[in-house]
Coordinates of C-alpha atoms in Angstrom, one line a residue:
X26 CA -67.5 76.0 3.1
X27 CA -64.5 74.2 3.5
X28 CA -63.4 71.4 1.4
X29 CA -63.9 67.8 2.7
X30 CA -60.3 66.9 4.5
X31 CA -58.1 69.4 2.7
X32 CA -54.6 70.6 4.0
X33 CA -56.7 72.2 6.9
X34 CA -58.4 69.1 7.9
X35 CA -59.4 70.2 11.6
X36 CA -57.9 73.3 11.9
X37 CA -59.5 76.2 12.3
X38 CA -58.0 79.3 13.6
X39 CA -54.7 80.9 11.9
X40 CA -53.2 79.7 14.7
X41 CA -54.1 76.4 14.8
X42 CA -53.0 76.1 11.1
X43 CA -49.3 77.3 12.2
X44 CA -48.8 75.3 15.0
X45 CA -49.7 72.1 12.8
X46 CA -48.0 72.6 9.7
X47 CA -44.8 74.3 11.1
X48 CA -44.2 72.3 14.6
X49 CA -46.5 69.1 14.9
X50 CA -46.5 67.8 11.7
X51 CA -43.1 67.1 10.8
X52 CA -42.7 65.8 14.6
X53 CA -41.5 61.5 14.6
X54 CA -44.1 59.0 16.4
X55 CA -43.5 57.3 19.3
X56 CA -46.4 54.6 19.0
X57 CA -45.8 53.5 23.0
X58 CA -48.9 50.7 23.0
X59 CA -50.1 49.2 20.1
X60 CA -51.8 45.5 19.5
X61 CA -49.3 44.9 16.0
X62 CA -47.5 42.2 15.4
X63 CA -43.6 42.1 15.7
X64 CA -43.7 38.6 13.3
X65 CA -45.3 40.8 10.9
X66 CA -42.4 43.2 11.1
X67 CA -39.6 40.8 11.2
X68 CA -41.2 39.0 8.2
X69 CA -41.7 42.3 6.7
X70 CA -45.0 41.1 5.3
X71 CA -46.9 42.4 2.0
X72 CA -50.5 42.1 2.5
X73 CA -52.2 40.8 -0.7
X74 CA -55.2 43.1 -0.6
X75 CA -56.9 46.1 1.4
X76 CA -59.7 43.9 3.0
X77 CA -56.2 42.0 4.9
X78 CA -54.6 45.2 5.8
X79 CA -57.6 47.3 6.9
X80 CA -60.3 44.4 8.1
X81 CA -58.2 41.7 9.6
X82 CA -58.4 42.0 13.2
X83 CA -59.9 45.5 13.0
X84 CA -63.0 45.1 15.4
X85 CA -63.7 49.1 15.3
X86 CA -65.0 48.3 11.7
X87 CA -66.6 44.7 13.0
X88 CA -69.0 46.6 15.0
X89 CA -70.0 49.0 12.6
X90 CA -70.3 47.1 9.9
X91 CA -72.6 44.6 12.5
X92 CA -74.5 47.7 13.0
X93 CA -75.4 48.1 9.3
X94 CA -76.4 44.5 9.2
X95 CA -74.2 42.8 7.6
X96 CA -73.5 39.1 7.9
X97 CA -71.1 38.0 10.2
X98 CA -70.0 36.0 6.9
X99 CA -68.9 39.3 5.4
X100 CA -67.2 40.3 8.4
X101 CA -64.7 37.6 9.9
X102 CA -66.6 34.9 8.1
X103 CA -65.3 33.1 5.2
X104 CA -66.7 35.4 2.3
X105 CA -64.4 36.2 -0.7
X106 CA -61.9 39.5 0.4
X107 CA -63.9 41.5 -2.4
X108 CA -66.9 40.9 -1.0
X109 CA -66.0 41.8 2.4
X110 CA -64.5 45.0 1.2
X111 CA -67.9 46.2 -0.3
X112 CA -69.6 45.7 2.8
X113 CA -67.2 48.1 4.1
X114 CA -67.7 50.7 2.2
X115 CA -71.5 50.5 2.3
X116 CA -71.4 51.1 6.2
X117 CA -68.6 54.0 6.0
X118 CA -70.8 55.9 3.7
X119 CA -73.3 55.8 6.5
X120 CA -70.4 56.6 8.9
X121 CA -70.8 60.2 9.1
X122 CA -69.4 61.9 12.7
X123 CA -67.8 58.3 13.2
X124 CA -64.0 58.4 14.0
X125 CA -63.8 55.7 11.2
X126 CA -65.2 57.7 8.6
X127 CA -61.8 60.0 8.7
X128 CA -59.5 57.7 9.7
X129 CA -60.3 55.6 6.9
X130 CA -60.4 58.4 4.4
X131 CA -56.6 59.5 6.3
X132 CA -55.2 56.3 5.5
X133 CA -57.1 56.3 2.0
X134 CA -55.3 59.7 1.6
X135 CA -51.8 59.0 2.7
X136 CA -50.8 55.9 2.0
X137 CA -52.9 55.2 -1.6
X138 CA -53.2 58.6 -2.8
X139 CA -57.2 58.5 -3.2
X140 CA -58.3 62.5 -2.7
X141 CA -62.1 61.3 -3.2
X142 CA -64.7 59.6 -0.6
X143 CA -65.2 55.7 -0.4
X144 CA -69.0 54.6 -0.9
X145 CA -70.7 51.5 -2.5
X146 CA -70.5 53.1 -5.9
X147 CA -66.8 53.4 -6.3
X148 CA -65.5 50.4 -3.9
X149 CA -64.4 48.5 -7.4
X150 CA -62.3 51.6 -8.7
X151 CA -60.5 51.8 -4.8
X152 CA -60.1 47.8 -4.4
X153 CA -58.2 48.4 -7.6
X154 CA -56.5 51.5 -7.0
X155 CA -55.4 49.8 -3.4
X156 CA -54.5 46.4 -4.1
X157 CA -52.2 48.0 -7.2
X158 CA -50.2 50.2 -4.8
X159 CA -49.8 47.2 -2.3
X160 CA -48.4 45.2 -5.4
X161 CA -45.4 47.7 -5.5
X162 CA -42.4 46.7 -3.3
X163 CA -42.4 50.0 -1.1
X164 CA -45.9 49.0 0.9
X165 CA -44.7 46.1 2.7
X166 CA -45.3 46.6 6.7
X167 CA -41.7 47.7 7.3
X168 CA -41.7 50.0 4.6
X169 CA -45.2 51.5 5.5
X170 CA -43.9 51.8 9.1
X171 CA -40.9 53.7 8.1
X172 CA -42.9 56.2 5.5
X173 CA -45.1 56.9 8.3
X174 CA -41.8 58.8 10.4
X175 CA -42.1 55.9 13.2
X176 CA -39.3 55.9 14.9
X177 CA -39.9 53.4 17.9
X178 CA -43.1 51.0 18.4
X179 CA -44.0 49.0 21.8
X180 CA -45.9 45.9 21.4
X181 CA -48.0 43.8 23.9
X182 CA -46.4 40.6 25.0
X183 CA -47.3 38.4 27.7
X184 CA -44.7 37.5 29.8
X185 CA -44.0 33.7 28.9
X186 CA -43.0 35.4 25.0
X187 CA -39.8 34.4 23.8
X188 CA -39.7 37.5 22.1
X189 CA -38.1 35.9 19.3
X190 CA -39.2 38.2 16.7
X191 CA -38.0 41.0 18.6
X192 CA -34.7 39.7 18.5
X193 CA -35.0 39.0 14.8
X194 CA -36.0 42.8 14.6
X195 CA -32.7 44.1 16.2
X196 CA -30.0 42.0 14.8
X197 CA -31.5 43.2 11.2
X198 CA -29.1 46.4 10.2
X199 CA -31.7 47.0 7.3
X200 CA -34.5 48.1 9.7
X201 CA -33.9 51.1 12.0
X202 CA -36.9 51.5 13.9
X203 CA -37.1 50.0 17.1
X204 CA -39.6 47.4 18.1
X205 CA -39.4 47.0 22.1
X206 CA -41.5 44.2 24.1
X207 CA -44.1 46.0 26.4
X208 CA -44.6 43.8 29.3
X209 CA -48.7 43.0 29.7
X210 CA -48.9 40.1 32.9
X211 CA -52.9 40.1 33.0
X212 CA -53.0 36.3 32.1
X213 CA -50.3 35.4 35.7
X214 CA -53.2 38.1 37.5
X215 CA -56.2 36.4 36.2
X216 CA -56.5 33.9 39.1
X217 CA -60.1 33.3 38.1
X218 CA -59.7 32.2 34.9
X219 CA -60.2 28.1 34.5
X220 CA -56.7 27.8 32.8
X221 CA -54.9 29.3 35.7
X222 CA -52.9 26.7 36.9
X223 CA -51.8 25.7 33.3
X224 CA -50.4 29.2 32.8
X225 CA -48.6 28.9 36.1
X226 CA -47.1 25.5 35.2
X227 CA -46.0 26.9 32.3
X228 CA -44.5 30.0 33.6
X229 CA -42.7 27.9 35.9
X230 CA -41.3 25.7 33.4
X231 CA -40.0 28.5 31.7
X232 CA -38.1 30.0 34.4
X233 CA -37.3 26.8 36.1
X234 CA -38.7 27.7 39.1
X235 CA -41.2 25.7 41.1
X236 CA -44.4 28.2 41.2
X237 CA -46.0 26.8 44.3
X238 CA -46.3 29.6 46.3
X239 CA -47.3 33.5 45.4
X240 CA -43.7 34.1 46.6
X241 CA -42.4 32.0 43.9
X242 CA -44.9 33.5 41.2
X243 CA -43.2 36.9 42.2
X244 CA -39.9 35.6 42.0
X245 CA -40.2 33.8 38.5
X246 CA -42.1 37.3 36.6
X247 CA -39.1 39.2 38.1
X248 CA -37.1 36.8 36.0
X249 CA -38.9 37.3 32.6
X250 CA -38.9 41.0 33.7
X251 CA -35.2 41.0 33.4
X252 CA -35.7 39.0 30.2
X253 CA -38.0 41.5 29.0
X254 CA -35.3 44.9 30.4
X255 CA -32.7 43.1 28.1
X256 CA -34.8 43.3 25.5
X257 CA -35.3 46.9 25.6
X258 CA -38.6 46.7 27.0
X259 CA -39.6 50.4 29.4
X260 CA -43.4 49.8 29.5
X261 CA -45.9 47.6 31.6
X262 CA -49.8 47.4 30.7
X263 CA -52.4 45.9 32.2
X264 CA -56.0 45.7 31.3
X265 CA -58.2 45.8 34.7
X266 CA -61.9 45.5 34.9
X267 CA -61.4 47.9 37.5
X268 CA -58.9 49.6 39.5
X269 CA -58.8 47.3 43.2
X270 CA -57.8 47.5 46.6
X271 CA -58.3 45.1 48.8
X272 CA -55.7 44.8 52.2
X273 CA -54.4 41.5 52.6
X274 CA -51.8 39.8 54.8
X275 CA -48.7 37.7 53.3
X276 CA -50.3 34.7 54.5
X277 CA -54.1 35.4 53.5
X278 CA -52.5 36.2 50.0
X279 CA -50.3 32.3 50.1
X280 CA -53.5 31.0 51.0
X281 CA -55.4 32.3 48.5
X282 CA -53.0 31.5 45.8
X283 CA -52.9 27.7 47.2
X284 CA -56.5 26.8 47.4
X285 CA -56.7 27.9 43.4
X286 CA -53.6 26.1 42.5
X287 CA -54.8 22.9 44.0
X288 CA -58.5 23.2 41.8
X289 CA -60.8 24.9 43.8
X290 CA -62.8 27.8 43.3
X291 CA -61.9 31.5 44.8
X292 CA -64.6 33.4 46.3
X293 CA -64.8 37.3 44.4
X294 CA -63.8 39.0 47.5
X295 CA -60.7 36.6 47.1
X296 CA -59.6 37.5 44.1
X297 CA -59.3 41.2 44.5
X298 CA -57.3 40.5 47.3
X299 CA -55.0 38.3 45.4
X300 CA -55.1 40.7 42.3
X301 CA -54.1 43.8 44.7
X302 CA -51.1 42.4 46.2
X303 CA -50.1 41.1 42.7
X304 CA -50.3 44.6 41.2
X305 CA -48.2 45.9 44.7
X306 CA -45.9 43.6 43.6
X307 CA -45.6 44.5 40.0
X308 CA -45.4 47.7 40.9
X309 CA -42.2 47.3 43.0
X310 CA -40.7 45.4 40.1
X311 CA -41.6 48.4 37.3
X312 CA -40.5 51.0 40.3
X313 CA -37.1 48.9 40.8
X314 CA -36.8 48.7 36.7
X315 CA -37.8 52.8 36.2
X316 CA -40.5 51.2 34.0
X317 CA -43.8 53.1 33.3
X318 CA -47.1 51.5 34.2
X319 CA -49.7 51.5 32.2
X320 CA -53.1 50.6 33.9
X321 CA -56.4 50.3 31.5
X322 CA -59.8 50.1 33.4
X323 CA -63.1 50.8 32.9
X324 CA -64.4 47.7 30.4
X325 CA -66.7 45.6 30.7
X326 CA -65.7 42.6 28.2
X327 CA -67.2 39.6 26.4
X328 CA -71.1 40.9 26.6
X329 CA -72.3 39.1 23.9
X330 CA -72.0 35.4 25.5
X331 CA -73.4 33.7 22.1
X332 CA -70.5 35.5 20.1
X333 CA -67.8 35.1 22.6
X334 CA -68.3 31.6 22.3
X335 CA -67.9 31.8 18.7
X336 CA -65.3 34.2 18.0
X337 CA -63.7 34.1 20.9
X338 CA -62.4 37.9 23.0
X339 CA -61.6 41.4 21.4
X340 CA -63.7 40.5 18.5
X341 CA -66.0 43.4 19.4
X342 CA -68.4 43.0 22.2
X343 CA -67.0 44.9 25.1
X344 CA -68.3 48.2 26.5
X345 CA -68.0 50.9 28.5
X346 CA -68.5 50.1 32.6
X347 CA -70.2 53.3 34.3
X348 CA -67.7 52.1 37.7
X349 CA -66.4 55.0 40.0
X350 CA -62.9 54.2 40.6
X351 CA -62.2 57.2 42.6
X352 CA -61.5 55.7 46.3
X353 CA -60.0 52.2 45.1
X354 CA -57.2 54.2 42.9
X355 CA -56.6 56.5 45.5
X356 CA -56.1 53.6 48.3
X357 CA -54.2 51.8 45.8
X358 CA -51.6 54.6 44.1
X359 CA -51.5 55.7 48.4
X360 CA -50.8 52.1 48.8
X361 CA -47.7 52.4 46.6
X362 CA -47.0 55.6 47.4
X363 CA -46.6 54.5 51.5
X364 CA -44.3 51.2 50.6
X365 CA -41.5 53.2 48.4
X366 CA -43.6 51.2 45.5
X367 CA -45.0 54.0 43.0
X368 CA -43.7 53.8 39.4
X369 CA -44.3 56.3 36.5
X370 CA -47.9 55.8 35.7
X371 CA -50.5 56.7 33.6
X372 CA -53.9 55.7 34.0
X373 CA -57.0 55.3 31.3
X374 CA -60.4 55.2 31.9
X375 CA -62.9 54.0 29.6
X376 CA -65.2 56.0 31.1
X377 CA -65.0 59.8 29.9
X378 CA -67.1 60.5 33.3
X379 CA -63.7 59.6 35.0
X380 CA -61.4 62.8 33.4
X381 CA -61.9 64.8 36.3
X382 CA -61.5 62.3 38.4
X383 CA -58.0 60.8 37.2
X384 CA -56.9 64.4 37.1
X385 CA -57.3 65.1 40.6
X386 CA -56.4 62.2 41.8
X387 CA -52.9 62.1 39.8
X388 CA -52.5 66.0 41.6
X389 CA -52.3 64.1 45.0
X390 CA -49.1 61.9 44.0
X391 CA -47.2 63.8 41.8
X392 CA -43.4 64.3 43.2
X393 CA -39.9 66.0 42.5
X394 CA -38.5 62.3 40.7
X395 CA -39.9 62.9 37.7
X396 CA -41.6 65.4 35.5
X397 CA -45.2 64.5 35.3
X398 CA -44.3 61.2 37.1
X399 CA -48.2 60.4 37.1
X400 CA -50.1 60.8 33.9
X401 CA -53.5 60.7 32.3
X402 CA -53.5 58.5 29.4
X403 CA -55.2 60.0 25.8
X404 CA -58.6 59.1 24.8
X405 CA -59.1 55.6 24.6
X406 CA -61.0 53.5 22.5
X407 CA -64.4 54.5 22.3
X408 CA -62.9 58.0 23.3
X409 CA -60.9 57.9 20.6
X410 CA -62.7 60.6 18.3
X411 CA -62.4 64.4 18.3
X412 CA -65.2 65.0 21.3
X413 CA -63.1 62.6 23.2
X414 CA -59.7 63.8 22.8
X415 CA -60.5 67.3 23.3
X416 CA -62.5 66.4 26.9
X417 CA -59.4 64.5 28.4
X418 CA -57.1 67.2 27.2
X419 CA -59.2 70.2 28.3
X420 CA -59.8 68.5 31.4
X421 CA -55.5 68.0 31.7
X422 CA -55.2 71.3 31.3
X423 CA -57.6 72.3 33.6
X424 CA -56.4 70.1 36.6
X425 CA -53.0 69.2 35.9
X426 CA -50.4 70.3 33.2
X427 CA -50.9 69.7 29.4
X428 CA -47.6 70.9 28.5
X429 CA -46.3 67.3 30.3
X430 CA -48.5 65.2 28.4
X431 CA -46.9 62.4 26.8
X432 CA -49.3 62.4 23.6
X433 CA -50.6 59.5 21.3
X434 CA -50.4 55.8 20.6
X435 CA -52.3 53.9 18.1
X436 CA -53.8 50.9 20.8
X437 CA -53.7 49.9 17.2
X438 CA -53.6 46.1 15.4
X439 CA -53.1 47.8 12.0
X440 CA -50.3 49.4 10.6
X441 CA -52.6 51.7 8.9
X442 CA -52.8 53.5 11.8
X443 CA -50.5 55.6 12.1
X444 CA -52.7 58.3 11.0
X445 CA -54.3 58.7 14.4
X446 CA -50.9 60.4 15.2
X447 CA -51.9 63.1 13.1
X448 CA -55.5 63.1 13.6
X449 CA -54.7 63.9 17.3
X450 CA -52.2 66.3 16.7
X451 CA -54.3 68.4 14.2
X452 CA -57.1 68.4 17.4
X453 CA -54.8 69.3 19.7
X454 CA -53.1 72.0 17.7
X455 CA -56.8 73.2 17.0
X456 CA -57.6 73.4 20.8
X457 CA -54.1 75.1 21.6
X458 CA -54.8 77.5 18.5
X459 CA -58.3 78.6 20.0
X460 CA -57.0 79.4 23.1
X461 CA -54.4 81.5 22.0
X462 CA -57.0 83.0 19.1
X463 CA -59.4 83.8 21.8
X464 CA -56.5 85.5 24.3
X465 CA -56.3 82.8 26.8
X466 CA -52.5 82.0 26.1
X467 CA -50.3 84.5 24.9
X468 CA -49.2 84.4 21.2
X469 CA -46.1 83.4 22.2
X470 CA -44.9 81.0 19.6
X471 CA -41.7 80.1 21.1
X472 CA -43.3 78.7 23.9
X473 CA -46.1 76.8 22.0
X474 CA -43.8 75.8 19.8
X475 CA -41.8 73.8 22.9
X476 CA -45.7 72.5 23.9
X477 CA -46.7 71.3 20.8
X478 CA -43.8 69.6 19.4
X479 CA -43.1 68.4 23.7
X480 CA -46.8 66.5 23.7
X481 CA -46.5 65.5 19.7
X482 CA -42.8 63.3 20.5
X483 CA -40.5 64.5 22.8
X484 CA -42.1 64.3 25.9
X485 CA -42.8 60.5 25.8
X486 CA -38.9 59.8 24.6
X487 CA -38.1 61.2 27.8
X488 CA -40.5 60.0 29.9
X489 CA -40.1 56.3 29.2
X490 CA -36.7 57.0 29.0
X491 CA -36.1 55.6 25.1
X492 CA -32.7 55.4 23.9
X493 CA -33.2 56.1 20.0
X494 CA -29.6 55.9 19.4

C-alpha cells in the first residue's frame, strides 16, 4: 500500500515517476487566468491567519462546507476566524475523492510543512502550526508567489480598471514576476443587465467618447484595449452562458443597442444578436492585437435566488448547464474564420459531455499562422479533479494534438494555489507514463521529455507570446 501523498503522490508507473521528478517538476508556472488580486500583490500583503488565506473568497470550500451543514455564520458569516477554521476541517475529513481533500493537504504540505492529515481532532495543533509560519516575514503574498517558481500571472480586469496596481507592480525592481492585466469585457456585453447604461456612461466618461451608438461602444473598448496592450496585457476572457450566433445587420445591431440605452427592455432573441456582433467585434480587436481569446461557457449561474440576494454572485451557487454548443460555436468560430476575424482561442466547457465536441470542432479551424492556433482549455472548475483532467486530455489526444497543449492555470482567488500546477502535472505525467508503460508511445525520453516540460511551461510562453525578459 502506498503511503498517503508521498514523493509519488499520483504516479504510478516507473515512468510516470521519471517524467515528473526529472522534467515537470522543476518546470516555472505560467498561471495565465487567475481571479487574485494585483492590490494584494502590490501591497505585498501578510495574511494574519489561515482561515484569511485559505477561506476568504474560496467558494470551492463554501459549498462543501454548506454540504456538511454548517452555518452560513461559519462560512462567510461573521463567526470568529478560529471557529471558521474548525468547520473546515470537520468537512475535509469527510472530503474523501474530493479535489479539495489533496489540494488542501498540497498546500498543507508545501507551504507549512505539515506531513499529517487535517481533521477535527488536530485543527488547534495546524491553526497553530499555520498561523506561526504566516508570522515569519517570508509568507507574505509576494514571497509565497515567488517560492512557488511563478514566473508570470494574468489577472481578470474589466476594462474600465485603471490598472493602477499593475503599474505599481512593474515600476517595483524588488518584484520580478510579472503581473499582466487579462482583458475580461462581459460587463460592456451584458446588455441585459439593469445597470447597463450606467456602465456605458461610465465607459464613455473614461475614454471621452460619447457612447451613443454600438459603433462608438466599439470604438471606445478599442481604446482601453490599447490601454490594456501597454500594459502588457496578451489575454482576453469572457464568461458566456453559452456560445451564440445570431446574424444581424449593422443597423438591426444600432437599433438594438438604442432602444436599451434609452430604458427599455430587449427581447432574448435581441440580445444574442447584440451579444454576437459584440464578440465579432472583439474578436477583430484580439485578432488585430495577436491576443488570445479565452471563451468560458457552459454555466448556469446564480441558482439559488434567496442566496444571491444575500451574498451576492460567485459565492457558490452556479452549476453545470447540460447545453449542446456544437452548431452555435461552429457558426460562430466560421463566422470569424470567413471575415479575416479569428484570433488564437481556446475554448472551456463546463460541460465534460462537450470534450469531444470542442475537439472536433477546433480540428475544422486550425491553420498554418500558429501552432495549435485553436485550443481546448484544461478542466475547469468542477472538472478540475483527476477524472476530469485526464478526460479532456485523453480526449486532446485523441482528436487533436496533446503535445500543443498549453497546460494549467489556477482560475484561482488564492495564492495557495499554486499547487494545482503540480497536481496536474503529476496526472498528466501519470497518463503520459501509462502509455508509454503499456507500449502505446515509444520509450523515447527525449521526445517526452520535449512533451512534458512543452505542456508543463513552455508551450503557453510561446503561445501567448510572453516576453519574460
Amino acid at each position: 500500500m502506498k503511503k498517503f501523498m508521498d514523493k509519488n503522490f499520483l504516479l504510478s508507473p516507473p515512468a510516470a515517476e521519471k517524467l515528473y521528478h526529472e522534467y515537470a517538476a522543476a518546470m516555472p508556472i505560467i498561471d495565465y487566468h487567475c481571479h487574485i488580486s494585483p492590490m494584494e500583490i502590490a501591497q505585498d500583503r501578510h495574511f494574519d491567519n489561515i482561515t484569511q488565506l485559505w477561506l476568504g473568497g474560496d467558494h470551492y470550500k463554501w459549498r462543501q462546507m454548506r454540504s456538511n451543514g454548517v452555518d452560513e455564520y461559519y462560512i462567510t458569516g461573521e463567526a470568529d476566524d478560529r471557529d471558521k477554521f474548525q468547520k473546515w476541517a470537520e468537512t475535509l475529513e469527510k472530503a474523501i475523492g474530493n479535489p479539495l481533500y489533496h489540494w488542501s493537504h498540497m498546500e498543507l504540505k508545501k507551504y507549512f510543512g505539515f506531513e499529517g492529515c487535517l481533521n477535527s481532532e488536530n485543527a488547534e495543533e495546524v491553526w497553530q502550526l499555520c498561523n506561526k509560519r504566516l508570522a515569519e516575514p517570508d509568507m507574505s503574498v509576494r514571497n509565497i508567489i515567488k517560492m512557488s517558481n511563478v514566473k508570470l500571472i494574468c489577472t481578470t480586469d474589466d476594462p474600465v480598471d485603471t490598472l493602477e496596481w499593475h503599474k505599481a507592480i512593474a515600476r517595483d525592481d524588488t518584484f520580478d514576476v510579472k503581473v499582466l492585466p487579462a482583458w475580461r469585457p462581459d460587463k460592456a456585453m451584458n446588455i441585459e443587465k439593469p445597470d447597463y447604461a450606467e456602465y456605458i456612461k461610465s465607459l464613455g466618461e473614461l475614454t471621452g467618447i460619447t457612447i451613443d451608438s454600438f459603433k462608438n461602444l466599439v470604438k471606445a473598448l478599442a481604446v482601453r484595449m490599447n490601454f490594456f496592450e501597454a500594459m502588457g496585457c496578451r489575454v482576453s476572457d469572457h464568461a458566456l452562458e453559452y456560445v451564440m450566433y445570431e446574424d444581424c445587420s449593422q443597423e438591426q445591431i444600432e437599433s438594438i443597442f438604442a432602444k436599451r440605452l434609452s430604458g427599455k427592455e430587449i427581447l432574448r432573441q435581441e440580445e444574442l444578436k447584440f451579444k454576437t456582433a459584440f464578440m465579432e467585434a472583439m474578436a477583430d480587436g484580439y485578432n488585430k492585437r495577436n491576443w488570445a481569446m479565452q471563451l468560458h461557457f457552459g454555466c448556469i449561474r446564480d441558482n439559488n435566488t434567496v442566496m444571491y440576494n444575500l451574498m451576492g454572485a460567485d459565492t457558490g451557487y452556479d452549476a453545470i448547464n447540460n447545453y449542446s454548443p456544437a452548431k452555435e460555436l461552429a457558426a460562430f468560430l466560421d463566422s470569424l474564420r470567413r471575415n479575416n476575424r479569428l484570433p488564437k482561442t481556446i475554448l472551456y466547457s463546463l460541460n465534460p459531455n462537450d470534450n469531444e465536441v470542442i475537439g472536433a470542432i477546433l480540428g475544422c479551424f486550425q491553420d498554418g499562422s500558429s501552432v495549435g492556433k485553436l485550443q481546448q482549455g484544461s478542466a475547469w472548475w468542477f472538472n478540475d479533479h483527476k477524472k476530469g483532467m485526464l478526460e479532456q486530455m485523453t480526449s486532446l489526444a485523441n482528436l487533436g494534438l496533446l503535445g500543443n497543449f498549453i497546460g494549467m492555470l489556477t482560475d484561482s482567488r488564492s495564492f495557495l494555489s499554486y499547487t494545482r500546477h503540480e497536481y496536474f502535472r503529476r496526472i498528466m505525467c501519470n497518463l503520459i507514463g501509462e502509455w508509454v508503460e503499456n507500449g502505446e508511445y515509444p520509450e523515447d525520453y527525449g521526445a517526452l521529455e520535449k512533451i512534458v516540460k512543452d505542456i508543463s511551461y513552455n508551450n503557453a510562453v510561446k503561445y501567448f507570446g510572453f516576453n519574460l525578459d
